[in-house]
Short mmCIF file of C-alpha atoms and ligand atoms in Angstrom, two decimals:
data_model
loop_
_atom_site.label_atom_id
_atom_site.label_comp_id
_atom_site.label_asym_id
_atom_site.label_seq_id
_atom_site.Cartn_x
_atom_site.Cartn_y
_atom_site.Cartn_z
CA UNK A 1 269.63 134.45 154.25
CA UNK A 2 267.18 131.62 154.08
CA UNK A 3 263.32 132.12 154.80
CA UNK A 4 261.97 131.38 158.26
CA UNK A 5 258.81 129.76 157.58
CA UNK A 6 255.80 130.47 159.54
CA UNK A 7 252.80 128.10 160.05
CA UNK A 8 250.54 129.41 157.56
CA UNK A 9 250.18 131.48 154.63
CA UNK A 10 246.71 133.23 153.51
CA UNK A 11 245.97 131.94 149.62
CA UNK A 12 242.54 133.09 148.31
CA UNK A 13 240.41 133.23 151.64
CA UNK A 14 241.70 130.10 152.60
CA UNK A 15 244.85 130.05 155.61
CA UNK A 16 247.38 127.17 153.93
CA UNK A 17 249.97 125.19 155.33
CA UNK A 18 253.69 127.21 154.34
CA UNK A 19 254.69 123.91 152.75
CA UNK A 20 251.35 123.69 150.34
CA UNK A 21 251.19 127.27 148.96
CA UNK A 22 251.88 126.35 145.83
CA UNK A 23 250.79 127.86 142.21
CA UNK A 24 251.07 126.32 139.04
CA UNK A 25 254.09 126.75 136.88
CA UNK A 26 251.60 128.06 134.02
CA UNK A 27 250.48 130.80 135.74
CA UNK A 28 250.39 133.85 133.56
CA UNK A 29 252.53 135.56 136.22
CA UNK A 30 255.62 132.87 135.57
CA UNK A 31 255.57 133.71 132.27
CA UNK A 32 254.89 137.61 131.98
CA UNK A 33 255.43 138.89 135.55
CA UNK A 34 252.31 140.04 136.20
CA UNK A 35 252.63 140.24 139.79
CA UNK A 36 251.65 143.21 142.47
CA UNK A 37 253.29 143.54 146.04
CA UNK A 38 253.57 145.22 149.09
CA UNK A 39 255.95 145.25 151.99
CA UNK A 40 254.25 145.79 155.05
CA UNK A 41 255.86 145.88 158.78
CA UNK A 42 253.99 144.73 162.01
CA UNK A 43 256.02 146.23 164.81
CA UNK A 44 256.33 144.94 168.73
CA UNK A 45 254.77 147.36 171.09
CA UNK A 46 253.31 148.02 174.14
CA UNK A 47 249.68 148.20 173.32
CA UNK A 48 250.37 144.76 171.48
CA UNK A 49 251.60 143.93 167.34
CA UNK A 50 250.57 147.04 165.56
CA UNK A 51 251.53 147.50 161.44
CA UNK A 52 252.10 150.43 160.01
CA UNK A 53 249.95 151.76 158.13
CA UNK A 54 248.47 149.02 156.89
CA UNK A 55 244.97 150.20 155.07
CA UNK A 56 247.46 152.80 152.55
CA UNK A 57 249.61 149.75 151.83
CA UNK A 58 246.09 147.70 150.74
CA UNK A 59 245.22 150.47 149.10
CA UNK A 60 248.35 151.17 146.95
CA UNK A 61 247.94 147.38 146.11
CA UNK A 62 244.37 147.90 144.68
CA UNK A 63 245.82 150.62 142.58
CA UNK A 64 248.69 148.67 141.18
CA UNK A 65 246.30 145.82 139.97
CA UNK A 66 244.16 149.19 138.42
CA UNK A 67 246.70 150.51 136.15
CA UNK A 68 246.85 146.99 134.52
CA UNK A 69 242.92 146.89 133.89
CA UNK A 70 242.61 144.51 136.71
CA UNK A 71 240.54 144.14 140.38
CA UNK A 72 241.68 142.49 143.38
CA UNK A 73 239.32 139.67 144.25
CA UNK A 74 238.72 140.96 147.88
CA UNK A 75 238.09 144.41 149.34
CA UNK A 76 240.51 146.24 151.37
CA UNK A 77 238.78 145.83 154.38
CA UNK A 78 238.75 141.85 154.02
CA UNK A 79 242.53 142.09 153.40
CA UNK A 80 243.23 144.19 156.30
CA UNK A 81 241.36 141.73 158.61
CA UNK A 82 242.71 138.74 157.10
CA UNK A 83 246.39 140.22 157.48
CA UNK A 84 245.49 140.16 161.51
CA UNK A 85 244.27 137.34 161.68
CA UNK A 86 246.89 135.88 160.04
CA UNK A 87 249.98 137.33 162.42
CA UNK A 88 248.12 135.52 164.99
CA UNK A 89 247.55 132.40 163.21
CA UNK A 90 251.48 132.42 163.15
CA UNK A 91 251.99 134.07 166.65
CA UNK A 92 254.26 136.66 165.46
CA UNK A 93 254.91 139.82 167.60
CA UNK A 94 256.49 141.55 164.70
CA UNK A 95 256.97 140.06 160.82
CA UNK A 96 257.35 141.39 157.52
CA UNK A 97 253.79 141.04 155.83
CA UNK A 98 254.50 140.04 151.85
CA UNK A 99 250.87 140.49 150.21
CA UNK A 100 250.92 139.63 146.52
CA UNK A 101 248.47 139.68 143.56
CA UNK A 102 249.07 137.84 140.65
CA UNK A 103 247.22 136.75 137.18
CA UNK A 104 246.94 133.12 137.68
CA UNK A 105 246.21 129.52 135.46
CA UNK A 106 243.42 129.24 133.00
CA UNK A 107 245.48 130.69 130.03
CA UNK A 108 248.61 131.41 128.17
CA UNK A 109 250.11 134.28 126.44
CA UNK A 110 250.20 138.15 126.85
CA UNK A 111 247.07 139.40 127.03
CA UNK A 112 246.32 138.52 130.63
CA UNK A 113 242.50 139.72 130.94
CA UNK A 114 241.29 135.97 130.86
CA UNK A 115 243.50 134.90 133.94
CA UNK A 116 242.63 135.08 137.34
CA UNK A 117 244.04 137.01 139.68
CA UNK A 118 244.68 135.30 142.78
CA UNK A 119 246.31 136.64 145.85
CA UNK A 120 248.10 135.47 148.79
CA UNK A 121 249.56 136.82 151.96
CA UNK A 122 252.87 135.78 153.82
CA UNK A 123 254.45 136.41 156.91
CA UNK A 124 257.81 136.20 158.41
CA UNK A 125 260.95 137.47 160.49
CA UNK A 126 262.74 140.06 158.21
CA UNK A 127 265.50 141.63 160.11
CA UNK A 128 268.08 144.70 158.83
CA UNK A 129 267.58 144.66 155.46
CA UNK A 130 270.96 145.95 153.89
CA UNK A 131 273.41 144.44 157.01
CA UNK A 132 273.72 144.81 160.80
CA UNK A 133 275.60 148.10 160.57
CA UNK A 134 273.16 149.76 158.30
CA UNK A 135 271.25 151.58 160.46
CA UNK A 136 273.47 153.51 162.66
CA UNK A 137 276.62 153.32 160.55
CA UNK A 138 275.06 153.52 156.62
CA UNK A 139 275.90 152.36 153.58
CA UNK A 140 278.34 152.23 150.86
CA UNK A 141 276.49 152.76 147.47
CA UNK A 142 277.15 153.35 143.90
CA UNK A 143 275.11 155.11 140.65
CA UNK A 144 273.64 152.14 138.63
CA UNK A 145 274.87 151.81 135.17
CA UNK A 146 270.81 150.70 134.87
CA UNK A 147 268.59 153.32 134.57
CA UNK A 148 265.05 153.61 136.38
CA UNK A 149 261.82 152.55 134.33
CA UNK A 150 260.60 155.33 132.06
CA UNK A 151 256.88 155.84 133.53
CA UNK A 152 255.86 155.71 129.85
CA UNK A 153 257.37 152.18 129.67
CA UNK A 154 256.69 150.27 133.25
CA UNK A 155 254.94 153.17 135.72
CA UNK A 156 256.68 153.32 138.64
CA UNK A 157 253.94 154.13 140.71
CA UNK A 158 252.20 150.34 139.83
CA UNK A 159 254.47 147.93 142.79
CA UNK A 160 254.53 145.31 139.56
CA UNK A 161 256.42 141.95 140.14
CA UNK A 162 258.18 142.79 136.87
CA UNK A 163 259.29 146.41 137.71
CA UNK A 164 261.87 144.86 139.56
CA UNK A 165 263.60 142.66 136.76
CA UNK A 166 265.40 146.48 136.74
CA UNK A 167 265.46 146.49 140.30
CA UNK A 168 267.21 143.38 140.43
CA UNK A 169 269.77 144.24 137.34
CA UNK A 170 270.65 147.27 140.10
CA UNK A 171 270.61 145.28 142.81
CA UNK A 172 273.46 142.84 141.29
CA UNK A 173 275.71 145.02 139.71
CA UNK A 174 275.91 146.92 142.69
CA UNK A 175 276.62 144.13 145.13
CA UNK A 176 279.21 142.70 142.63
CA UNK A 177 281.23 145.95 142.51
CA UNK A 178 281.59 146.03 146.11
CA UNK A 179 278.39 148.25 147.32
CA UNK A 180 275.78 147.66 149.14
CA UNK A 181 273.17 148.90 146.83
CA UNK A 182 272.78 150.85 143.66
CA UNK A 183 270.69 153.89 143.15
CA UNK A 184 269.08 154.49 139.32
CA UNK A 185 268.66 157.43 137.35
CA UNK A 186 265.59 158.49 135.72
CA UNK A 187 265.41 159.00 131.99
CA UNK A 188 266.44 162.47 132.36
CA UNK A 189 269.92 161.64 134.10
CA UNK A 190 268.25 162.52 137.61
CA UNK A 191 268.39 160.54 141.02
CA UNK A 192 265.75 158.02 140.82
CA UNK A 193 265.22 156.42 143.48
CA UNK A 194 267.37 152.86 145.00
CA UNK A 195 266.72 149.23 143.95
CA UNK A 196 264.24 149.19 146.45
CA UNK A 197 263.91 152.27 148.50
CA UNK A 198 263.15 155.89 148.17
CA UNK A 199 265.97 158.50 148.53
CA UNK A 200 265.97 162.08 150.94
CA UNK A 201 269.02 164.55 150.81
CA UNK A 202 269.85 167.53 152.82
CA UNK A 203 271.55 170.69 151.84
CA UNK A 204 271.64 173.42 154.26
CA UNK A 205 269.38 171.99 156.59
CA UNK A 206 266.49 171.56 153.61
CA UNK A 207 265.19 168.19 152.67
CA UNK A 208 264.60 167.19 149.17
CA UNK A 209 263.20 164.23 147.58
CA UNK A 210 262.87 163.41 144.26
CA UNK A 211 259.37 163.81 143.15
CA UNK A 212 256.45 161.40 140.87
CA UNK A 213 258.49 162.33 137.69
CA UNK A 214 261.37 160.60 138.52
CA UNK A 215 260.01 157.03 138.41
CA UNK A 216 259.82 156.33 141.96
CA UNK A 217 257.48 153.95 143.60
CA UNK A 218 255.08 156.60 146.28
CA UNK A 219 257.09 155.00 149.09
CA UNK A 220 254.54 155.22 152.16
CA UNK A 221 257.50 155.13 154.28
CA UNK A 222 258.83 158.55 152.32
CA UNK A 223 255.36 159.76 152.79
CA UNK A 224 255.83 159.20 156.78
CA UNK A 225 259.43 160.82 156.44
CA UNK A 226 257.94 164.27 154.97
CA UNK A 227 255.17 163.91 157.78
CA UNK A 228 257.68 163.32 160.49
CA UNK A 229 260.30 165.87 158.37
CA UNK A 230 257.96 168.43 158.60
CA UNK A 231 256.35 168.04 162.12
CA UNK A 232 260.61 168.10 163.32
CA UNK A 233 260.11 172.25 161.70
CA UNK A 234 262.58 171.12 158.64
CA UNK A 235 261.52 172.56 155.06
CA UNK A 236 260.78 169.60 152.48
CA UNK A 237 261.02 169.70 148.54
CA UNK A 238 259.72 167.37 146.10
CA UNK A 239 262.36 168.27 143.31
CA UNK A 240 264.20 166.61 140.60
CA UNK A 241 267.50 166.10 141.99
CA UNK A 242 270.91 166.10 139.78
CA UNK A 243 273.20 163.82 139.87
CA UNK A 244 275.68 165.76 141.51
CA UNK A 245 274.44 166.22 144.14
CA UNK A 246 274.49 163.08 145.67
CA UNK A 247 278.47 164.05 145.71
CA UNK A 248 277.82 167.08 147.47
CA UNK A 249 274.45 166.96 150.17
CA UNK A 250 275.55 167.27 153.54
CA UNK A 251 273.40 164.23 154.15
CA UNK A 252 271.74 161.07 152.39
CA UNK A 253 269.13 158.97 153.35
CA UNK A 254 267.04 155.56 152.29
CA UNK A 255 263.45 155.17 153.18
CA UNK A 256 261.30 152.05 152.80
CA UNK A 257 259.40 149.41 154.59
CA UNK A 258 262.41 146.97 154.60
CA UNK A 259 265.47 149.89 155.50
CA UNK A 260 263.15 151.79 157.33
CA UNK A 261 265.33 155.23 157.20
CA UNK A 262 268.88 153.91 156.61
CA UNK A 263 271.84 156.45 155.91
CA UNK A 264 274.13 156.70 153.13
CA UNK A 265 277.49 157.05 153.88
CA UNK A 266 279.17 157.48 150.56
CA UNK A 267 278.45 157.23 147.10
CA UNK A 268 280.68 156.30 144.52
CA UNK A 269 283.09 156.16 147.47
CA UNK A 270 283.18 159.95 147.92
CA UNK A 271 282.10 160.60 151.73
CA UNK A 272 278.44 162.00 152.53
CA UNK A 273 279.66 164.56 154.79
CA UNK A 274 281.55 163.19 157.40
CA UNK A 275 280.94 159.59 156.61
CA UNK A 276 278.46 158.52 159.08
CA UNK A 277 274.98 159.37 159.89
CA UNK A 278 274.44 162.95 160.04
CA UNK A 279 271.93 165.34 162.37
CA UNK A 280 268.80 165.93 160.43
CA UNK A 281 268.96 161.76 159.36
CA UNK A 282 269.39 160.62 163.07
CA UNK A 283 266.48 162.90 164.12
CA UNK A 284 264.03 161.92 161.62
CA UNK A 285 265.00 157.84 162.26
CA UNK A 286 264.17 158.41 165.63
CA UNK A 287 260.90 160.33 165.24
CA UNK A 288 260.23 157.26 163.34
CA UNK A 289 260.77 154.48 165.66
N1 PPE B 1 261.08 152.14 145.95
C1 PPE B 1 261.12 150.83 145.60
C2 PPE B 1 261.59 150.46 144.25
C3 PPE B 1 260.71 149.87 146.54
O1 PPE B 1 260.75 148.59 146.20
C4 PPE B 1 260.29 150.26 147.82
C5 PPE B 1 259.87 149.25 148.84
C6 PPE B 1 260.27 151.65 148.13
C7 PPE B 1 260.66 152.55 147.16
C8 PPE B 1 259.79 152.17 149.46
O2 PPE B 1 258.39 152.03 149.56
P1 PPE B 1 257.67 151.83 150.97
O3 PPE B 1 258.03 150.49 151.48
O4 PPE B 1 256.22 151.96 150.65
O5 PPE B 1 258.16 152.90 151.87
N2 PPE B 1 260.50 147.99 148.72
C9 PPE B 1 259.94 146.84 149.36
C10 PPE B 1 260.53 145.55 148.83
C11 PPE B 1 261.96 145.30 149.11
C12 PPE B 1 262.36 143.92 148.65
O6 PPE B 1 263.58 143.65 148.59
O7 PPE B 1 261.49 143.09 148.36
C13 PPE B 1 260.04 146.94 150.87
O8 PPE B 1 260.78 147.76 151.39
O9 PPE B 1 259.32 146.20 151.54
#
């Protein structure tokens, strides 16, 4: 899956060519990952492109940057405007949006505090994240032999470039073995969350999802799921969830910008209920769309 470029991307204030977006390769961030992200969507509809929630995603940037003693060089409101301006700069009617913050060239070694940080914004055409089927079929996944991020090591709740060295250690292992994705455990032996997506279960027609202690990222997508969840009348816990029971919910589910609400269809190749997408998951993805 190679990128489809798009005319421009924002670097800095300035709107530069795809091509010339360039950083140096002594950037503190090549060196240390000091990186912050966010996934946004910008969805077709009929009023026009619209993204979803777009100010919390800004926001949850700023707060990333925080927790490393650092400020983004532009408010919230001037990244929100420059984010529209730049899907129509590229003419897009719906895109991924890829904002990322990063401690830039002037010096070298840890302690980052005399870098820059520099930020740029991309756009493009990110289709079904975890393959065609995904969404109406789900997927096959396994439990990571990697663990989750203790939040006294990396906090979870910081999008850092370099939380997901362990996202990508998942990621691979998982794919290798034959899944689709992996899902960590916290330090505790709990469900975590996936390599890059939040996870929802349902047992007797209550929803759970594990909660902040479990080293999840504050998925604004999970957030929209417990909205939605609880607007449909279903109960919702924020819980720490065993193990075991991702052998034995009647349903599983992924949430996140990029799978949107996918469904899990086994897990260690023992069947989530029947196999397939259940009830409470299809109602909830289409509340969401
Ligand atoms: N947990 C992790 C670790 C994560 O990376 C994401 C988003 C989520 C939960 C869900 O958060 P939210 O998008 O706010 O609902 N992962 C992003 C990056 C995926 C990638 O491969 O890159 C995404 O979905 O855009």
């Amino acid at each position: 899956m190679a990128l489809q470029k798009t005319k421009y991307i924002w670097m800095n204030g300035e709107f530069v060519e795809w091509d010339s977006a360039k950083i140096h390769v002594l950037s503190h961030v090549v060196h240390y990952g000091s990186s912050w992200f966010e996934g946004i969507r910008a969805y077709k509809t009929p009023k026009g492109t619209a993204v979803f929630r777009l100010k919390e995603h800004m926001q949850r940037l700023a707060k990333s940057v925080k927790i490393y003693r650092g400020q983004l060089p532009y408010e919230v409101s001037e990244l929100i405007e420059s984010t529209k301006e730049l899907i129509r700069k590229n003419e897009l009617e719906s895109c991924y949006i890829r904002p990322v913050a990063y401690r830039g060239y002037e010096d070298l070694g840890v302690y980052p505090l005399n870098c820059p940080i520099d930020i740029s914004i991309a756009t493009w055409h990110w289709g079904v994240y975890l393959g065609k089927e995904a969404l109406e079929q789900g997927v096959d996944v396994c439990v990571s032999s990697w663990q989750r991020l203790h939040n006294n090591s990396l906090p979870s709740i910081s999008k850092a470039g370099g939380n997901y060295l362990n996202s990508q250690l998942i990621r691979m292992e998982a794919i290798q073995n034959g899944y689709t994705e992996g899902i960590g455990l916290d330090h505790n032996g709990n469900v975590s969350e996936g390599s890059g997506e939040n996870m929802f279960f349902v047992i007797d027609g209550v929803i759970y999802t594990p909660g902040m202690d479990s080293s999840i990222l504050e998925g604004i997508t999970r957030s929209s799921t417990i909205t939605i969840a609880k607007q449909l009348g279903y109960e919702v816990k924020e819980i720490s969830i065993p193990r075991s029971i991702l052998y034995t919910a009647d349903e599983i589910f992924f949430t996140g910008t990029a799978v949107e609400i996918t469904p899990v269809r086994s897990v260690d190749r023992i069947k989530v209920g029947d196999g397939k997408a259940g009830p409470i998951t299809k109602s909830i993805q289409k509340a969401f769309y």
